[in-house]
Short mmCIF file of N, CA, C and O and ligand atoms in Angstrom, two decimals:
data_model
loop_
_atom_site.label_atom_id
_atom_site.label_comp_id
_atom_site.label_asym_id
_atom_site.label_seq_id
_atom_site.Cartn_x
_atom_site.Cartn_y
_atom_site.Cartn_z
N UNK A 13 124.24 81.62 94.11
CA UNK A 13 123.70 82.38 93.91
C UNK A 13 124.25 82.68 93.01
O UNK A 13 125.30 83.59 93.32
N UNK A 14 124.74 82.61 91.78
CA UNK A 14 125.71 82.96 90.79
C UNK A 14 125.65 84.23 90.70
O UNK A 14 126.89 85.37 90.61
N UNK A 15 124.38 85.70 90.83
CA UNK A 15 124.85 86.50 91.06
C UNK A 15 126.16 87.50 92.37
O UNK A 15 126.71 88.29 91.95
N UNK A 16 125.83 86.53 93.51
CA UNK A 16 126.92 86.58 94.23
C UNK A 16 128.84 87.03 93.95
O UNK A 16 128.90 87.24 94.19
N UNK A 17 128.82 85.92 92.62
CA UNK A 17 129.93 85.32 92.67
C UNK A 17 130.48 86.72 91.66
O UNK A 17 131.73 86.93 91.91
N UNK A 18 129.44 87.37 91.06
CA UNK A 18 130.35 88.47 90.13
C UNK A 18 129.29 89.47 90.72
O UNK A 18 128.70 90.04 89.66
N UNK A 19 129.61 90.47 91.65
CA UNK A 19 128.32 91.32 92.38
C UNK A 19 128.21 92.42 91.50
O UNK A 19 128.72 93.20 91.41
N UNK A 20 127.18 92.83 90.20
CA UNK A 20 126.59 93.49 90.03
C UNK A 20 125.15 94.12 89.96
O UNK A 20 124.31 94.20 89.29
N UNK A 21 124.55 93.56 91.19
CA UNK A 21 123.08 93.91 91.57
C UNK A 21 122.61 94.95 91.62
O UNK A 21 121.47 95.36 90.57
N UNK A 22 123.48 96.02 92.22
CA UNK A 22 123.36 97.49 91.84
C UNK A 22 124.31 98.67 91.31
O UNK A 22 125.19 97.95 90.57
N UNK A 23 123.76 99.68 90.58
CA UNK A 23 124.98 100.00 89.62
C UNK A 23 125.86 100.45 89.88
O UNK A 23 126.81 101.25 89.24
N UNK A 24 126.48 100.19 91.15
CA UNK A 24 127.71 100.00 91.29
C UNK A 24 128.85 99.05 90.99
O UNK A 24 129.92 99.06 90.43
N UNK A 25 128.44 98.55 90.62
CA UNK A 25 128.11 97.03 89.81
C UNK A 25 129.96 96.52 89.45
O UNK A 25 130.73 96.80 89.03
N UNK A 26 130.01 96.22 91.74
CA UNK A 26 131.39 96.56 92.21
C UNK A 26 132.42 95.12 91.46
O UNK A 26 133.65 94.82 91.41
N UNK A 27 131.76 93.70 90.98
CA UNK A 27 132.32 92.90 90.03
C UNK A 27 133.02 92.01 91.48
O UNK A 27 134.14 91.26 90.93
N UNK A 28 132.26 91.70 92.82
CA UNK A 28 133.48 90.76 93.91
C UNK A 28 132.65 89.89 93.48
O UNK A 28 131.11 89.85 93.74
N UNK A 29 133.09 88.62 94.26
CA UNK A 29 132.98 87.70 94.50
C UNK A 29 132.13 87.59 95.85
O UNK A 29 133.08 87.42 97.34
N UNK A 30 131.07 88.10 96.31
CA UNK A 30 130.39 88.11 97.83
C UNK A 30 130.53 86.72 97.92
O UNK A 30 130.17 86.19 99.41
N UNK A 31 130.28 85.49 97.44
CA UNK A 31 130.23 84.30 98.11
C UNK A 31 131.77 84.24 98.69
O UNK A 31 131.59 82.60 99.02
N UNK A 32 132.17 84.80 98.33
CA UNK A 32 133.99 84.36 98.66
C UNK A 32 134.63 85.14 99.80
O UNK A 32 135.45 85.06 99.90
N UNK A 33 133.51 86.13 100.41
CA UNK A 33 133.59 86.66 101.32
C UNK A 33 133.88 87.97 100.57
O UNK A 33 134.16 89.29 101.47
N UNK A 34 134.41 88.17 99.72
CA UNK A 34 134.57 89.79 99.82
C UNK A 34 133.22 90.51 99.56
O UNK A 34 132.56 90.26 99.23
N UNK A 35 134.20 91.90 100.02
CA UNK A 35 132.57 92.74 100.20
C UNK A 35 133.26 94.31 99.17
O UNK A 35 134.15 94.02 98.79
N UNK A 36 131.58 94.15 98.47
CA UNK A 36 132.12 95.76 97.82
C UNK A 36 131.82 97.39 98.39
O UNK A 36 131.83 97.25 99.72
N UNK A 37 131.15 98.07 97.65
CA UNK A 37 130.96 99.45 98.55
C UNK A 37 129.95 99.32 98.98
O UNK A 37 130.28 100.07 100.43
N UNK A 38 128.62 98.25 99.40
CA UNK A 38 128.11 97.72 100.14
C UNK A 38 128.48 97.27 101.46
O UNK A 38 127.69 97.00 102.97
N UNK A 39 129.38 96.38 101.48
CA UNK A 39 130.22 95.47 102.71
C UNK A 39 129.33 94.66 103.23
O UNK A 39 129.66 94.39 104.44
N UNK A 40 128.40 94.35 102.03
CA UNK A 40 127.99 92.68 102.11
C UNK A 40 128.67 91.71 101.32
O UNK A 40 128.79 91.67 100.54
N UNK A 41 128.48 90.80 102.62
CA UNK A 41 129.14 89.19 101.49
C UNK A 41 127.30 88.77 100.93
O UNK A 41 127.22 89.08 100.98
N UNK A 42 127.70 87.34 101.53
CA UNK A 42 126.61 86.53 101.06
C UNK A 42 125.19 86.25 102.39
O UNK A 42 124.69 85.60 101.97
N UNK A 43 125.82 86.82 102.82
CA UNK A 43 125.00 86.49 104.49
C UNK A 43 124.04 87.59 104.59
O UNK A 43 124.13 88.71 104.63
N UNK A 44 122.80 87.73 104.97
CA UNK A 44 121.93 89.26 105.40
C UNK A 44 122.43 89.51 107.03
O UNK A 44 122.11 88.88 108.26
N UNK A 45 122.07 89.94 107.23
CA UNK A 45 122.15 90.97 108.28
C UNK A 45 121.21 91.58 108.87
O UNK A 45 121.02 92.93 108.28
N UNK A 46 120.99 91.22 110.16
CA UNK A 46 119.34 92.16 110.29
C UNK A 46 120.33 92.76 111.93
O UNK A 46 120.27 92.44 112.85
N UNK A 47 120.23 94.27 111.68
CA UNK A 47 120.15 95.18 112.84
C UNK A 47 119.11 95.09 113.92
O UNK A 47 119.19 95.67 115.28
N UNK A 48 117.78 95.40 113.92
CA UNK A 48 116.99 95.73 114.21
C UNK A 48 115.37 94.86 114.02
O UNK A 48 115.19 95.46 112.62
N UNK A 49 114.54 94.61 114.60
CA UNK A 49 113.84 94.28 114.54
C UNK A 49 112.38 94.90 115.45
O UNK A 49 112.65 94.78 116.85
N UNK A 50 111.63 95.81 115.06
CA UNK A 50 111.12 95.99 116.65
C UNK A 50 109.14 96.75 115.70
O UNK A 50 109.54 96.87 114.37
N UNK A 51 108.95 97.30 116.29
CA UNK A 51 107.31 98.13 116.05
C UNK A 51 107.68 99.22 116.00
O UNK A 51 108.24 99.93 116.66
N UNK A 52 106.75 99.64 115.83
CA UNK A 52 106.71 101.47 115.07
C UNK A 52 105.40 101.64 115.37
O UNK A 52 104.59 101.37 114.09
N UNK A 53 105.13 102.05 116.84
CA UNK A 53 104.10 102.78 116.89
C UNK A 53 103.99 104.29 117.05
O UNK A 53 104.81 104.94 116.89
N UNK A 54 102.58 104.59 116.75
CA UNK A 54 102.02 106.29 116.37
C UNK A 54 103.42 106.74 115.18
O UNK A 54 103.04 108.37 115.41
N UNK A 55 103.39 106.15 114.54
CA UNK A 55 104.39 106.46 113.42
C UNK A 55 103.99 106.82 111.81
O UNK A 55 103.26 105.43 111.71
N UNK A 56 103.83 107.77 111.75
CA UNK A 56 102.87 107.90 110.10
C UNK A 56 101.58 107.11 110.19
O UNK A 56 100.98 106.32 109.78
N UNK A 57 100.68 107.75 111.56
CA UNK A 57 99.17 106.96 111.28
C UNK A 57 98.26 107.05 110.24
O UNK A 57 97.78 106.16 110.21
N UNK A 58 98.73 108.12 109.03
CA UNK A 58 97.78 107.75 108.16
C UNK A 58 98.29 106.43 107.41
O UNK A 58 97.49 106.07 106.31
N UNK A 59 99.54 105.69 107.62
CA UNK A 59 99.90 104.32 106.79
C UNK A 59 99.56 103.19 107.75
O UNK A 59 99.13 102.48 107.53
N UNK A 60 99.89 103.86 109.22
CA UNK A 60 99.69 102.42 109.78
C UNK A 60 98.77 102.48 111.09
O UNK A 60 98.44 101.38 111.53
N UNK A 61 97.63 103.01 110.89
CA UNK A 61 96.33 103.44 111.57
C UNK A 61 96.77 103.17 112.61
O UNK A 61 97.87 103.62 113.27
N UNK A 62 95.72 102.93 113.89
CA UNK A 62 95.76 102.82 115.28
C UNK A 62 96.58 101.55 115.90
O UNK A 62 97.06 101.91 116.44
N UNK A 63 97.04 100.56 115.14
CA UNK A 63 97.71 99.48 115.39
C UNK A 63 99.12 99.31 114.92
O UNK A 63 100.34 98.51 116.36
N UNK A 64 99.98 100.67 114.66
CA UNK A 64 101.45 100.98 114.67
C UNK A 64 101.75 99.85 112.86
O UNK A 64 101.08 99.13 112.73
N UNK A 65 103.05 99.63 112.99
CA UNK A 65 103.53 99.15 111.59
C UNK A 65 104.47 98.38 112.88
O UNK A 65 104.93 98.42 113.63
N UNK A 66 105.09 97.26 111.73
CA UNK A 66 106.43 96.53 111.92
C UNK A 66 107.69 97.35 111.40
O UNK A 66 107.54 97.43 109.93
N UNK A 67 108.48 96.82 111.70
CA UNK A 67 109.87 97.31 110.93
C UNK A 67 111.40 96.75 110.96
O UNK A 67 111.55 95.97 112.49
N UNK A 68 111.76 96.00 109.77
CA UNK A 68 113.20 95.34 110.25
C UNK A 68 114.54 96.35 109.14
O UNK A 68 114.01 96.78 108.31
N UNK A 69 115.04 96.62 109.91
CA UNK A 69 116.13 97.55 109.59
C UNK A 69 117.21 96.68 109.32
O UNK A 69 117.67 95.63 110.34
N UNK A 70 117.52 96.20 107.63
CA UNK A 70 119.01 95.50 107.43
C UNK A 70 119.93 96.57 107.50
O UNK A 70 120.35 97.62 107.36
N UNK A 71 121.05 95.82 108.26
CA UNK A 71 123.03 96.70 108.11
C UNK A 71 123.26 96.86 106.45
O UNK A 71 123.05 96.36 105.95
N UNK A 72 124.19 97.62 106.20
CA UNK A 72 124.75 97.71 105.04
C UNK A 72 123.84 98.29 104.43
O UNK A 72 122.73 98.36 104.15
N UNK A 73 124.76 99.52 103.48
CA UNK A 73 123.84 99.97 102.06
C UNK A 73 124.88 100.49 101.32
O UNK A 73 126.60 100.70 101.75
N UNK A 74 124.65 100.81 100.29
CA UNK A 74 125.12 100.73 99.13
C UNK A 74 126.04 102.23 99.11
O UNK A 74 125.82 103.27 98.21
N UNK A 75 124.86 103.32 99.33
CA UNK A 75 124.39 104.52 99.47
C UNK A 75 125.43 105.55 99.98
O UNK A 75 126.21 106.58 99.39
N UNK A 76 126.17 105.30 101.38
CA UNK A 76 126.68 106.05 101.94
C UNK A 76 126.49 107.81 101.84
O UNK A 76 127.46 107.92 102.12
N UNK A 77 125.56 107.96 102.39
CA UNK A 77 124.40 109.15 102.71
C UNK A 77 125.30 109.69 103.91
O UNK A 77 125.95 109.45 104.54
N UNK A 78 126.22 110.98 103.24
CA UNK A 78 126.61 111.77 104.93
C UNK A 78 126.28 112.25 105.86
O UNK A 78 126.87 111.94 107.22
N UNK A 79 124.86 112.24 105.72
CA UNK A 79 123.67 112.52 106.37
C UNK A 79 122.98 111.57 107.44
O UNK A 79 121.96 111.91 108.15
N UNK A 80 123.01 110.13 106.75
CA UNK A 80 122.16 109.10 107.46
C UNK A 80 122.34 109.02 109.23
O UNK A 80 123.23 109.40 109.73
N UNK A 81 120.67 109.44 108.90
CA UNK A 81 120.40 109.23 110.29
C UNK A 81 120.23 107.46 111.02
O UNK A 81 119.77 107.57 112.57
N UNK A 82 120.84 106.85 109.84
CA UNK A 82 120.87 105.10 110.93
C UNK A 82 122.11 104.93 110.34
O UNK A 82 122.59 104.02 110.20
N UNK A 83 123.54 105.69 110.61
CA UNK A 83 124.96 105.30 110.27
C UNK A 83 125.20 104.22 110.43
O UNK A 83 125.95 103.54 110.09
N UNK A 84 125.42 103.61 112.11
CA UNK A 84 125.79 102.86 112.57
C UNK A 84 125.31 101.85 112.09
O UNK A 84 125.93 100.87 111.94
N UNK A 85 124.31 101.34 111.30
CA UNK A 85 122.97 100.91 110.58
C UNK A 85 124.21 100.56 109.18
O UNK A 85 124.60 99.22 109.35
N UNK A 86 123.71 101.65 108.92
CA UNK A 86 124.57 101.77 107.60
C UNK A 86 125.81 101.70 106.81
O UNK A 86 125.96 100.70 106.49
N UNK A 87 126.34 102.08 108.25
CA UNK A 87 128.22 101.83 107.42
C UNK A 87 128.87 101.13 108.67
O UNK A 87 129.44 101.12 107.76
N UNK A 88 127.95 101.23 110.01
CA UNK A 88 129.54 100.59 110.74
C UNK A 88 129.40 98.62 110.46
O UNK A 88 129.07 98.08 111.67
N UNK A 89 127.97 98.42 110.04
CA UNK A 89 127.69 97.42 110.38
C UNK A 89 126.74 96.75 111.70
O UNK A 89 127.45 95.50 112.34
S1 SF4 B 130 127.39 97.97 96.29
FE1 SF4 B 130 127.37 95.61 97.44
S2 SF4 B 130 124.88 95.18 95.60
FE2 SF4 B 130 126.07 96.24 94.69
S3 SF4 B 130 127.75 95.74 93.35
FE3 SF4 B 130 128.92 96.65 94.89
S4 SF4 B 130 128.91 94.40 96.21
FE4 SF4 B 130 126.81 94.07 94.79
#
């Protein structure tokens, strides 16, 4: 995937070669890391109705929000 050779996928435009293992602000290389797959029951019933919904949490994030409620997933991989 040529976009990862000089990554400018998001506005940070780090320019790192993720295919060679370099990481930018998001700390992602060329692999997708999934932290959690689970059901989300009883949450936001106006969207998920009575059967709930599923959720996938991807590790890493390029936002680095100081009060992130998922800090272990978003910043500590
Ligand atoms: S933060 Fe990540 S996705 Fe964004 S440009 Fe940098 S390496 Fe690419």
